[in-house]
Amino acid sequence: MNIKHTRVLIVCVAVIACVFVYYAFVDQKQIDNDIRIGGAFGLSGNCAEWGEGEKMAAQMAVDEINASGGVLGKQVRMIIEDTQCENKTTVNAVMKLIHADNVVAIIGPTWGDAYQGASAVFNQTKTVGISPDTAMEALELENQPIDYIFSTYAPQRKEIDALQTHAARMGIKTVASVWDQDSYSTMMTRLFKDAAVNHGMQVVEEHEMPTGNQDFRTTIAKIKNKNPDAIFISFLAAHTKASFLKQAKDLGLQSRILSAADIQDESVLKSFGALMDGVIYTYPIATSGQKTFKEAYYAKYTTEPQGPSAVNAYDAVRILVAALASGAEGGEDLRNTLLRTRIKGAFIEDLGFNEKHQVGGGTFEVKTIRDGAFVSLQ
Amino acid sequence: MAYLIHLAIISSLYAILGISLNLVVGYAGLLSVTHAAFYGIGAYTTALLTLYAGWGFFTSLVCGMAIAGCAACGIAIISGRFKGDYYALVSFGFNIIVFSILLNWQTLTRGPLGIPGIPRPVVLGMPLVQNGHFLLLALALLGVVYMASEWIARSPFGRALKGIREDEEVLRVFGYHVATYKTIICSISAMCAAVAGSLFASYISYIDPSTFTLNESIFILSIIILGGLANMRGSIVGALIFVLLPELLRFVGFPPDIAAQTRQVVYGLILILLMMYRPQGIMGEYAL
């Protein structure tokens, strides 16, 4: 290595070291009067359409709380980091929020696979993490510790049970499943299959598709050949849902389409409304909170809530702040307080966490999409 | 401090990956875009053996190295017939095959659900729960990989590799069995990548196939192109830049609404500028 290279190396290392040392040792010592919470959302990458909505809804909750006087006389400040929807970057973002920004708790991360990567960090550092969209069942199945991990997303088993009860009532006996190769969709489909027998249904055809796949014509043709009473779909990306539904219509597929709660996405409805007509899904029973949230979101951002989990991010901030308002300071204390805290939620009326750290209250209703609107079937 | 230790661990992993890939790309001149596959083999071997077979970290690490080495040997025998861009395409294909296996062999790898709860290594009866202790292990393994790679590079074997890189035909004329050299260096490189995979799995404690995609292979290739081909220290500098630069940008006060996107644009621009002014990389002795 020549002298020029050595200089370049020394300068690079020195600059990087100075900045990190400043933030690691100096900045965190600054005492301010804010309560810092972290927001680890997928703002770029393949979960960005969920993460952006979560970020905006969480920020809206923070702004509302601050406008009404904050918490115990202090303002709440949310420091937002991008997880890029990847395991490694999520861990980086969470480590930065916990150790460099000294946040008391974190809202996020977006999506379960990234969340599982960060879950060890939450438990090791005793930092509460409330995800707006994680299936706690994925952690439960593996007997993973959930000490500091919470989710405000719909409990998947409860959701599937409501959907299958309704499907059985409609006389559906045979079902085909089509899903994305991601952890959320795989988990949903597995739960659907496991519980199908209890409702007198049989899964006759299964198609696991590479994530991002847009061409379902061969799959649809195969399903059509089996002629099942219904098809259960689970795709995370809006354009994937739209592609499947469009191709199913084009190929004249007559089977009913069943879906999980993630189909109730205002931004998808706006873009692909007519294609989604007739899809049957479950969602927590509509509350005045859901309507108020939607109106407030529109008033603030002049757009519909983006992604299916925006309302869950909004609730995650509100229940966290409620726990902080009752005097919890972080770590074990905050975790225990959160388990006792109940608020009037936007997603579910009586929002609180059960022993599995999922939202415990709420009943699911069966809904469909008709004439560009989400309507209840009950 | 904990954040810095974490970044130092991640940088060490990528330095190991960079150094090992540099043996193949920098010294042997083979444009390989499959390193994430060997990285994944190491990670999954450690995850499966420690969790389900109850093996120790170091035993599973050696096993991961052996599997990755054998896989690389097989690939090198097949791809030995190809050169240049065609070699890159073959290696590209192997990455896709391994990714598909990790994603679809669900009874073994759990597919997209990934494998959580991978234990930390135990050294002399002490589990490395503290990240500081884990960093020492990562640095020790980085040191071993670095020294081994430097030794290879300076040995007659390494000089023959450089000869293959510069003119394969000449080496053949002098009686060197070029295919054997390529196979050996590919296997050694894959074994080192498996070391990084094992460390990654036990550090993060959760792995899924999305970490070992083609994008990751391109990322590792970028590390050595930026750091400098055929220079081990360059690989370390490249790893530091690629890991620390995006983290550094987290501290720059971009407007919150567009911060994430702006950071990525700035990150890309910095890399473009670096390549414009240092096309051979920061410490490179050879350009692709």
XYZ file of C-alpha atoms in Angstrom:
666
model
C 0.000 0.000 0.000
C 1.569 3.346 -1.005
C 1.517 6.572 0.993
C -1.418 7.982 -0.972
C -3.521 4.929 -0.193
C -2.575 5.127 3.453
C -3.668 8.761 3.608
C -6.985 8.001 1.928
C -7.564 5.165 4.350
C -6.671 7.221 7.411
C -8.878 10.142 6.346
C -11.851 7.843 5.623
C -11.541 5.994 8.901
C -11.013 9.223 10.886
C -14.080 10.939 9.423
C -16.287 7.924 9.987
C -14.937 7.401 13.508
C -15.449 11.070 14.479
C -19.067 11.107 13.366
C -19.893 7.843 15.097
C -18.090 8.737 18.286
C -19.957 12.050 18.360
C -23.320 10.410 18.040
C -22.517 7.439 20.239
C -20.994 9.347 23.129
C -21.871 13.036 22.825
C -25.280 13.288 21.233
C -26.922 10.713 23.459
C -25.793 12.614 26.536
C -27.773 15.653 25.440
C -30.649 15.968 27.806
C -33.823 17.167 26.245
C -37.314 17.358 27.512
C -38.819 15.107 24.875
C -39.948 11.533 25.184
C -38.220 9.756 22.337
C -39.863 6.852 20.617
C -38.482 5.095 17.566
C -40.233 4.330 14.306
C -38.624 1.501 12.312
C -40.604 1.331 9.086
C -39.965 -0.104 5.663
C -39.751 3.118 3.664
C -37.902 1.640 0.722
C -37.819 -1.908 -0.601
C -40.666 -4.308 -1.191
C -42.698 -3.460 1.927
C -42.595 0.300 1.363
C -46.270 0.530 0.440
C -47.084 -0.773 3.945
C -44.285 1.099 5.711
C -45.063 4.542 4.285
C -48.666 4.342 5.476
C -47.534 3.143 8.897
C -45.059 6.001 9.197
C -47.646 8.621 8.261
C -50.281 7.200 10.598
C -47.808 6.890 13.483
C -46.646 10.469 12.926
C -50.276 11.583 12.883
C -50.826 9.954 16.279
C -47.693 11.636 17.663
C -48.826 15.035 16.338
C -52.289 14.580 17.877
C -50.785 13.632 21.248
C -48.432 16.619 21.204
C -51.249 18.958 20.181
C -53.218 17.818 23.210
C -50.376 18.585 25.610
C -48.038 15.614 25.217
C -47.333 13.079 27.944
C -46.776 14.144 31.546
C -45.930 17.632 30.321
C -43.400 16.407 27.768
C -43.638 16.339 24.006
C -43.292 13.024 22.181
C -40.667 12.859 19.453
C -40.622 9.985 17.000
C -37.263 9.274 15.366
C -37.895 7.423 12.130
C -35.533 4.938 10.494
C -35.852 3.014 7.259
C -35.546 -0.771 7.584
C -35.478 -1.270 3.789
C -37.621 -4.352 4.517
C -34.496 -6.435 5.070
C -33.407 -8.461 8.029
C -29.892 -7.011 8.331
C -30.863 -3.365 7.754
C -33.718 -3.728 10.225
C -31.283 -4.821 12.909
C -29.043 -1.846 12.029
C -31.986 0.562 12.276
C -33.185 -0.867 15.582
C -29.676 -0.849 17.075
C -29.275 2.795 16.070
C -32.619 3.783 17.576
C -31.941 1.981 20.843
C -28.282 2.785 21.382
C -27.632 6.044 19.535
C -31.029 7.731 19.892
C -31.952 6.265 23.287
C -35.603 5.715 22.441
C -37.844 4.219 25.133
C -39.713 1.960 22.718
C -40.043 1.316 19.004
C -43.048 1.248 16.696
C -42.296 -1.318 13.988
C -40.570 -2.894 12.195
C -42.703 -3.350 9.118
C -43.342 -6.995 8.182
C -42.701 -10.144 10.124
C -39.472 -11.415 8.565
C -37.726 -8.135 9.346
C -39.403 -8.176 12.737
C -38.038 -11.612 13.553
C -34.548 -10.375 12.778
C -34.967 -7.534 15.245
C -36.824 -9.524 17.902
C -33.597 -10.814 19.473
C -32.402 -7.212 19.848
C -35.662 -6.191 21.540
C -35.406 -9.022 24.020
C -31.694 -8.573 24.702
C -31.957 -4.836 25.274
C -35.333 -5.070 27.046
C -36.786 -2.537 24.657
C -40.469 -2.731 23.836
C -41.237 -3.089 20.135
C -44.814 -2.788 18.887
C -45.246 -3.896 15.315
C -48.284 -2.728 13.364
C -48.343 -5.736 11.065
C -46.614 -8.781 12.512
C -48.159 -12.220 12.826
C -47.276 -13.220 16.387
C -48.257 -16.765 15.391
C -44.973 -17.032 13.474
C -43.017 -16.518 16.695
C -45.415 -18.642 18.711
C -45.049 -21.629 16.370
C -41.306 -21.655 16.978
C -41.662 -21.077 20.731
C -39.650 -17.904 20.396
C -39.509 -15.569 23.400
C -41.929 -12.684 22.989
C -41.023 -10.828 26.189
C -40.723 -7.349 24.679
C -42.497 -7.914 21.373
C -46.065 -6.830 20.720
C -48.281 -6.565 17.664
C -51.371 -4.461 17.034
C -52.190 -6.409 13.878
C -55.232 -8.679 13.636
C -54.777 -12.037 15.388
C -54.474 -14.398 12.458
C -56.150 -17.479 13.927
C -59.192 -15.508 14.973
C -59.374 -13.938 11.548
C -59.105 -17.266 9.710
C -61.696 -18.835 12.010
C -64.225 -16.095 11.217
C -63.568 -16.449 7.489
C -63.900 -20.239 7.484
C -67.043 -20.168 9.623
C -68.650 -17.907 7.048
C -67.311 -19.972 4.132
C -68.762 -23.150 5.656
C -72.096 -21.407 6.045
C -71.973 -20.546 2.343
C -71.523 -24.245 1.566
C -67.910 -24.012 0.503
C -66.343 -27.471 0.701
C -63.301 -27.304 -1.527
C -60.700 -24.548 -1.542
C -57.558 -23.812 -3.533
C -54.802 -21.678 -2.002
C -52.502 -19.277 -3.816
C -49.928 -17.284 -1.895
C -46.658 -15.367 -2.012
C -43.435 -16.972 -0.829
C -43.053 -14.638 2.118
C -43.375 -15.342 5.814
C -46.720 -13.573 6.316
C -48.524 -15.252 3.423
C -46.976 -18.628 4.172
C -48.139 -18.350 7.776
C -51.662 -17.285 6.778
C -52.024 -20.122 4.308
C -50.696 -22.652 6.782
C -53.203 -21.492 9.398
C -55.970 -21.643 6.797
C -55.067 -25.192 5.809
C -54.692 -26.419 9.400
C -58.086 -25.053 10.416
C -59.961 -25.985 7.217
C -60.760 -29.518 8.412
C -62.501 -28.144 11.517
C -64.936 -26.332 9.213
C -65.534 -29.274 6.895
C -63.392 -27.871 4.124
C -60.670 -29.448 2.078
C -57.740 -27.691 0.434
C -57.613 -29.338 -2.979
C -54.922 -27.311 -4.687
C -51.969 -25.299 -3.379
C -49.819 -22.867 -5.317
C -46.927 -21.073 -3.682
C -45.767 -18.295 -5.990
C -42.414 -16.522 -6.058
C -42.794 -13.121 -4.415
C -43.319 -10.463 -7.050
C -44.729 -12.915 -9.601
C -47.272 -11.224 -11.846
C -48.277 -14.005 -14.202
C -50.869 -16.333 -12.680
C -52.481 -17.605 -15.879
C -51.075 -21.142 -15.703
C -51.950 -21.383 -12.016
C -55.460 -20.103 -12.606
C -55.930 -22.579 -15.466
C -54.898 -25.446 -13.171
C -57.237 -24.252 -10.429
C -60.062 -23.889 -12.929
C -59.526 -27.497 -13.906
C -60.097 -28.589 -10.291
C -63.126 -26.309 -10.010
C -62.910 -25.572 -6.262
C -65.742 -23.734 -4.503
C -63.363 -20.978 -3.418
C -59.785 -19.747 -3.667
C -57.944 -18.377 -0.652
C -55.383 -15.767 -1.702
C -52.654 -14.153 0.365
C -50.416 -11.628 -1.346
C -48.655 -8.749 0.329
C -48.117 -6.398 -2.588
C -51.085 -4.479 -3.962
C -50.092 -4.987 -7.595
C -49.832 -8.757 -7.046
C -53.380 -8.876 -5.661
C -54.561 -6.823 -8.621
C -52.738 -9.007 -11.154
C -54.246 -12.191 -9.750
C -57.775 -10.791 -9.617
C -57.551 -9.356 -13.124
C -56.249 -12.582 -14.638
C -58.871 -14.621 -12.736
C -61.599 -12.435 -14.260
C -60.027 -12.568 -17.729
C -59.905 -16.375 -17.623
C -63.480 -16.625 -16.390
C -62.721 -18.187 -13.008
C -66.041 -18.715 -11.237
C -64.802 -19.717 -7.775
C -65.296 -17.277 -4.923
C -62.193 -15.437 -3.731
C -61.396 -15.449 -0.004
C -58.776 -13.199 1.556
C -57.366 -12.034 4.877
C -57.803 -8.540 6.330
C -54.888 -7.137 4.341
C -57.172 -6.747 1.305
C -58.904 -3.839 3.079
C -56.489 -1.268 1.764
C -57.952 2.082 0.743
C -55.117 2.879 -1.633
C -55.509 -0.470 -3.444
C -59.257 0.026 -3.688
C -58.726 3.421 -5.249
C -56.370 2.009 -7.885
C -57.969 -1.356 -8.610
C -61.552 -0.970 -7.325
C -63.510 -2.837 -10.000
C -61.108 -5.783 -10.026
C -61.637 -6.411 -6.345
C -65.412 -6.750 -6.521
C -66.684 -9.890 -4.845
C -63.635 -10.721 -2.708
C -64.756 -12.025 0.692
C -62.585 -11.286 3.707
C -62.689 -10.696 7.446
C -61.959 -7.504 9.329
C -62.556 -6.337 12.894
C -66.115 -5.014 13.285
C -66.257 -1.416 12.115
C -66.010 1.086 14.919
C -66.432 4.820 15.052
C -62.646 4.882 15.571
C -61.960 3.461 12.107
C -64.081 6.174 10.499
C -62.546 8.940 12.612
C -59.043 7.695 11.786
C -59.784 7.644 8.080
C -61.205 11.169 8.133
C -58.343 12.557 10.210
C -55.792 10.902 7.940
C -57.450 12.369 4.872
C -57.624 15.802 6.473
C -53.918 15.707 7.298
C -52.475 14.120 4.172
C -55.294 14.595 1.585
C -55.005 10.948 0.638
C -56.489 7.642 1.766
C -54.494 5.641 4.340
C -51.806 3.805 2.436
C -51.400 0.084 3.091
C -53.572 -2.140 5.254
C -51.708 -1.534 8.498
C -51.768 2.271 8.776
C -54.532 2.161 11.369
C -52.566 -0.422 13.382
C -49.527 1.870 13.482
C -51.773 4.684 14.701
C -53.065 2.460 17.504
C -49.559 1.238 18.333
C -48.425 4.788 19.103
C -51.546 5.564 21.102
C -51.367 2.492 23.324
C -47.633 3.022 23.863
C -48.170 6.621 24.877
C -51.030 5.588 27.162
C -48.636 3.222 28.946
C -45.998 5.938 29.191
C -48.605 8.365 30.531
C -49.297 6.030 33.411
C -45.712 6.464 34.549
C -43.889 3.562 32.877
C -40.368 4.570 31.941
C -39.215 1.773 29.697
C -37.921 -1.777 29.740
C -39.670 -4.292 31.975
C -41.799 -1.626 33.617
C -43.150 -0.469 30.247
C -43.763 -4.039 29.116
C -45.772 -4.852 32.240
C -47.715 -1.612 32.012
C -48.506 -2.255 28.355
C -50.018 -5.610 29.251
C -52.409 -3.832 31.629
C -53.180 -0.857 29.380
C -56.440 -0.657 27.460
C -57.495 2.174 25.177
C -60.305 2.935 22.801
C -58.602 1.927 19.586
C -59.249 2.867 15.991
C -58.738 -0.663 14.635
C -60.516 -2.406 17.512
C -62.801 -0.635 19.980
C -61.377 -2.165 23.160
C -57.682 -2.333 22.409
C -55.309 -4.134 24.746
C -52.743 -6.923 24.620
C -53.402 -10.503 25.701
C -50.878 -12.997 27.087
C -49.645 -13.690 23.543
C -48.919 -9.965 23.111
C -51.550 -9.708 20.367
C -54.530 -7.384 20.410
C -57.017 -9.290 22.508
C -60.349 -7.584 22.056
C -62.538 -7.223 18.998
C -64.702 -9.472 16.890
C -64.233 -10.114 13.210
C -66.988 -9.573 10.723
C -67.186 -10.865 7.178
C -66.938 -8.217 4.497
C -66.811 -7.977 0.750
C -65.935 -5.410 -1.868
C -68.857 -4.103 -3.848
C -69.035 -1.124 -6.241
C -65.719 0.224 -5.065
C -66.487 0.042 -1.349
C -65.743 -2.271 1.562
C -69.132 -3.486 2.794
C -70.181 -5.738 5.632
C -71.921 -9.011 4.787
C -73.480 -9.391 8.223
C -21.060 2.117 22.021
C -23.284 -0.929 21.506
C -24.305 0.479 18.120
C -20.651 0.868 17.107
C -19.881 -2.671 18.233
C -22.807 -3.938 16.193
C -21.563 -2.101 13.096
C -18.051 -3.395 13.699
C -19.415 -6.959 13.740
C -21.358 -6.440 10.511
C -18.306 -4.798 8.915
C -16.153 -7.768 9.943
C -18.577 -10.188 8.296
C -18.530 -8.244 5.062
C -14.751 -7.892 5.233
C -14.504 -11.702 5.397
C -16.871 -11.952 2.433
C -14.916 -9.301 0.526
C -11.535 -10.877 1.170
C -12.753 -14.306 0.168
C -14.375 -13.057 -3.023
C -11.236 -11.089 -3.852
C -9.318 -14.359 -4.086
C -11.546 -15.441 -6.951
C -12.250 -12.126 -8.685
C -9.136 -10.116 -7.869
C -6.483 -12.801 -8.065
C -7.905 -15.427 -10.393
C -9.834 -12.919 -12.541
C -13.066 -14.938 -12.417
C -16.091 -12.657 -12.255
C -18.127 -14.610 -9.724
C -21.627 -13.435 -8.799
C -22.524 -16.263 -6.485
C -20.854 -15.510 -3.181
C -24.149 -15.060 -1.332
C -24.905 -18.714 -2.083
C -21.861 -19.907 -0.110
C -22.596 -17.332 2.568
C -26.116 -18.809 2.783
C -24.824 -22.391 2.893
C -22.648 -21.491 5.876
C -25.500 -19.699 7.626
C -28.048 -22.468 7.107
C -25.607 -25.232 8.054
C -24.846 -23.506 11.339
C -28.510 -22.746 12.002
C -29.666 -26.311 11.348
C -26.838 -28.103 13.099
C -26.822 -25.949 16.217
C -30.596 -25.861 16.570
C -31.710 -29.308 15.518
C -28.621 -31.502 15.947
C -27.340 -29.741 19.052
C -23.851 -29.318 17.580
C -21.524 -26.591 18.777
C -20.844 -23.465 16.774
C -17.331 -24.387 15.734
C -18.246 -27.907 14.640
C -21.104 -26.565 12.560
C -18.822 -23.858 11.160
C -16.362 -26.469 9.934
C -19.240 -28.498 8.506
C -20.598 -25.397 6.722
C -17.143 -24.727 5.297
C -16.909 -28.304 4.048
C -20.328 -28.183 2.366
C -19.650 -24.785 0.786
C -16.208 -25.964 -0.344
C -17.645 -29.098 -1.957
C -20.417 -27.104 -3.650
C -17.860 -24.624 -4.987
C -15.686 -27.474 -6.199
C -18.600 -28.904 -8.191
C -19.488 -25.519 -9.617
C -15.881 -24.755 -10.506
C -15.577 -28.047 -12.400
C -18.683 -27.172 -14.426
C -17.929 -23.485 -14.869
C -14.256 -24.133 -15.639
C -15.280 -24.453 -19.277
C -16.454 -20.857 -19.347
C -14.635 -17.553 -19.333
C -15.455 -13.885 -18.781
C -19.103 -12.945 -19.067
C -20.153 -16.563 -19.572
C -18.490 -17.534 -16.300
C -20.377 -14.702 -14.574
C -23.663 -16.004 -15.972
C -22.975 -19.553 -14.776
C -22.110 -18.307 -11.281
C -25.242 -16.141 -11.356
C -27.269 -19.288 -12.109
C -25.775 -21.132 -9.143
C -26.829 -18.325 -6.791
C -30.380 -18.639 -8.080
C -30.324 -22.426 -7.595
C -29.161 -22.143 -3.979
C -31.685 -19.388 -3.261
C -34.473 -21.548 -4.705
C -33.398 -24.508 -2.580
C -33.374 -22.366 0.579
C -36.814 -21.038 -0.303
C -38.460 -24.254 -1.451
C -36.960 -27.101 0.562
C -39.321 -26.209 3.357
C -39.017 -29.398 5.383
C -35.352 -28.566 5.914
C -35.056 -24.774 5.716
C -38.619 -23.723 6.667
C -38.691 -21.716 3.426
C -39.835 -18.113 3.707
C -40.617 -18.495 7.417
C -36.891 -18.625 8.088
C -35.120 -20.122 11.087
C -35.316 -18.149 14.338
C -33.643 -18.709 17.696
C -30.161 -19.649 16.458
C -27.907 -19.786 19.528
C -24.781 -17.725 20.061
C -21.400 -19.497 19.979
C -19.981 -20.921 23.193
C -16.244 -20.422 23.690
C -14.532 -22.216 26.585
C -17.884 -22.831 28.169
C -18.871 -19.153 27.936
C -21.756 -18.232 25.599
C -20.918 -15.067 23.656
C -24.107 -13.267 24.612
C -22.430 -9.869 24.855
C -21.886 -8.251 21.477
C -18.435 -7.095 22.579
C -17.362 -10.699 23.062
C -18.906 -11.667 19.746
C -16.915 -8.880 18.079
C -13.699 -10.418 19.384
C -14.651 -13.723 17.792
C -15.588 -12.008 14.516
C -12.286 -10.091 14.481
C -10.341 -13.237 15.288
C -11.940 -15.088 12.383
C -11.411 -12.045 10.142
C -7.751 -12.099 11.142
C -7.444 -15.786 10.304
C -9.158 -15.325 6.921
C -7.037 -12.238 6.174
C -3.752 -13.928 7.020
C -4.649 -17.094 5.156
C -5.657 -15.085 2.097
C -2.507 -12.952 2.197
C -0.435 -16.107 2.502
C -2.199 -17.619 -0.495
C -1.811 -14.413 -2.488
C 1.926 -14.193 -1.820
C 2.608 -17.880 -2.359
C 3.618 -19.416 -5.695
C 0.016 -20.587 -5.904
C -1.165 -16.953 -5.667
C 1.305 -15.871 -8.337
C -0.005 -18.601 -10.611
C -3.524 -17.287 -9.995
C -2.411 -13.827 -11.085
C -0.906 -15.419 -14.146
C -4.227 -17.088 -14.927
C -5.911 -13.726 -14.528
C -3.506 -12.022 -16.933
C -3.214 -14.747 -19.562
C -4.583 -18.214 -19.034
C -3.126 -19.605 -22.250
C 0.423 -18.712 -21.292
C 0.042 -20.578 -18.006
C -1.219 -23.602 -19.891
C 1.764 -23.479 -22.224
C 4.035 -23.552 -19.163
C 2.318 -26.721 -18.012
C 0.038 -25.390 -15.291
C -3.249 -27.213 -14.857
C -5.379 -24.086 -14.886
C -8.692 -25.812 -14.124
C -7.269 -27.288 -10.901
C -6.040 -23.888 -9.759
C -9.448 -22.381 -10.405
C -11.228 -25.194 -8.582
C -8.984 -24.916 -5.532
C -9.294 -21.139 -5.214
C -13.088 -21.248 -5.703
C -13.353 -23.853 -2.928
C -11.145 -21.873 -0.531
C -13.124 -18.713 -1.256
C -16.454 -20.482 -0.653
C -15.182 -21.934 2.635
C -14.270 -18.452 3.864
C -17.696 -17.145 2.809
C -19.270 -19.934 4.861
C -17.373 -18.636 7.909
C -19.112 -15.275 7.452
C -22.450 -17.079 7.042
C -21.994 -19.002 10.279
C -21.119 -15.810 12.129
C -24.116 -14.001 10.649
C -26.570 -16.744 11.616
C -25.390 -16.955 15.202
C -25.151 -13.185 15.600
C -28.534 -12.133 14.185
C -30.137 -15.372 15.479
C -32.658 -15.408 12.616
C -32.067 -16.204 8.961
C -34.335 -16.446 5.960
C -33.596 -16.875 2.256
C -34.078 -13.170 1.486
C -30.625 -12.443 2.925
C -28.871 -14.639 0.366
C -30.179 -13.322 -2.916
C -28.365 -12.280 -6.037
C -28.492 -8.694 -4.747
C -26.308 -9.741 -1.848
C -23.772 -11.272 -4.243
C -23.702 -8.024 -6.212
C -23.302 -6.111 -2.953
C -20.253 -8.206 -2.007
C -18.830 -7.779 -5.507
C -19.302 -4.016 -5.170
C -17.320 -4.075 -1.919
C -14.255 -5.474 -3.623
C -14.596 -3.356 -6.753
C -14.764 -0.204 -4.639
C -12.125 -1.328 -2.151
C -9.794 -2.546 -4.843
C -9.311 -5.821 -6.650
C -6.395 -8.050 -5.697
C -5.859 -6.159 -2.468
C -7.020 -7.673 0.811
C -6.864 -4.397 2.717
C -8.970 -2.887 -0.042
C -11.674 -5.456 0.731
C -11.680 -4.341 4.357
C -11.889 -0.670 3.349
C -14.675 -1.496 0.882
C -16.612 -3.365 3.576
C -16.213 -0.456 5.988
C -17.472 2.013 3.392
C -20.409 -0.099 2.277
C -21.544 -0.885 5.805
C -20.797 2.426 7.505
C -21.724 4.915 4.796
C -25.485 4.160 4.809
C -25.420 4.206 8.609
C -23.597 7.535 8.578
C -26.280 8.928 6.293
C -28.902 8.059 8.926
C -27.458 10.932 10.964
C -27.729 13.490 8.181
C -30.832 15.582 8.706
C -32.730 15.048 5.475
C -36.409 16.125 5.457
C -38.327 13.305 7.230
C -40.787 12.729 4.371
C -38.080 11.895 1.856
C -35.182 10.990 4.153
C -35.095 7.270 3.324
C -35.158 7.812 -0.423
C -32.711 10.739 -0.285
C -30.212 8.679 1.693
C -30.240 6.004 -0.965
C -29.814 8.570 -3.746
C -26.885 10.193 -1.913
C -25.380 6.768 -1.196
C -25.605 5.889 -4.891
C -24.115 9.228 -5.932
C -21.158 8.828 -3.588
C -20.458 5.390 -5.043
C -20.703 6.727 -8.602
C -18.283 9.539 -7.760
C -15.861 7.139 -6.118
C -15.883 4.911 -9.186
C -15.444 7.893 -11.499
C -12.333 9.059 -9.708
C -11.004 5.647 -8.656
C -12.166 3.183 -11.339
C -9.633 0.612 -10.102
C -11.051 0.936 -6.600
C -9.508 2.670 -3.627
C -6.569 0.278 -3.302
C -6.914 -1.838 -6.394
C -4.017 -3.112 -8.446
C -6.206 -4.461 -11.225
C -9.411 -3.306 -12.952
C -12.055 -5.654 -14.331
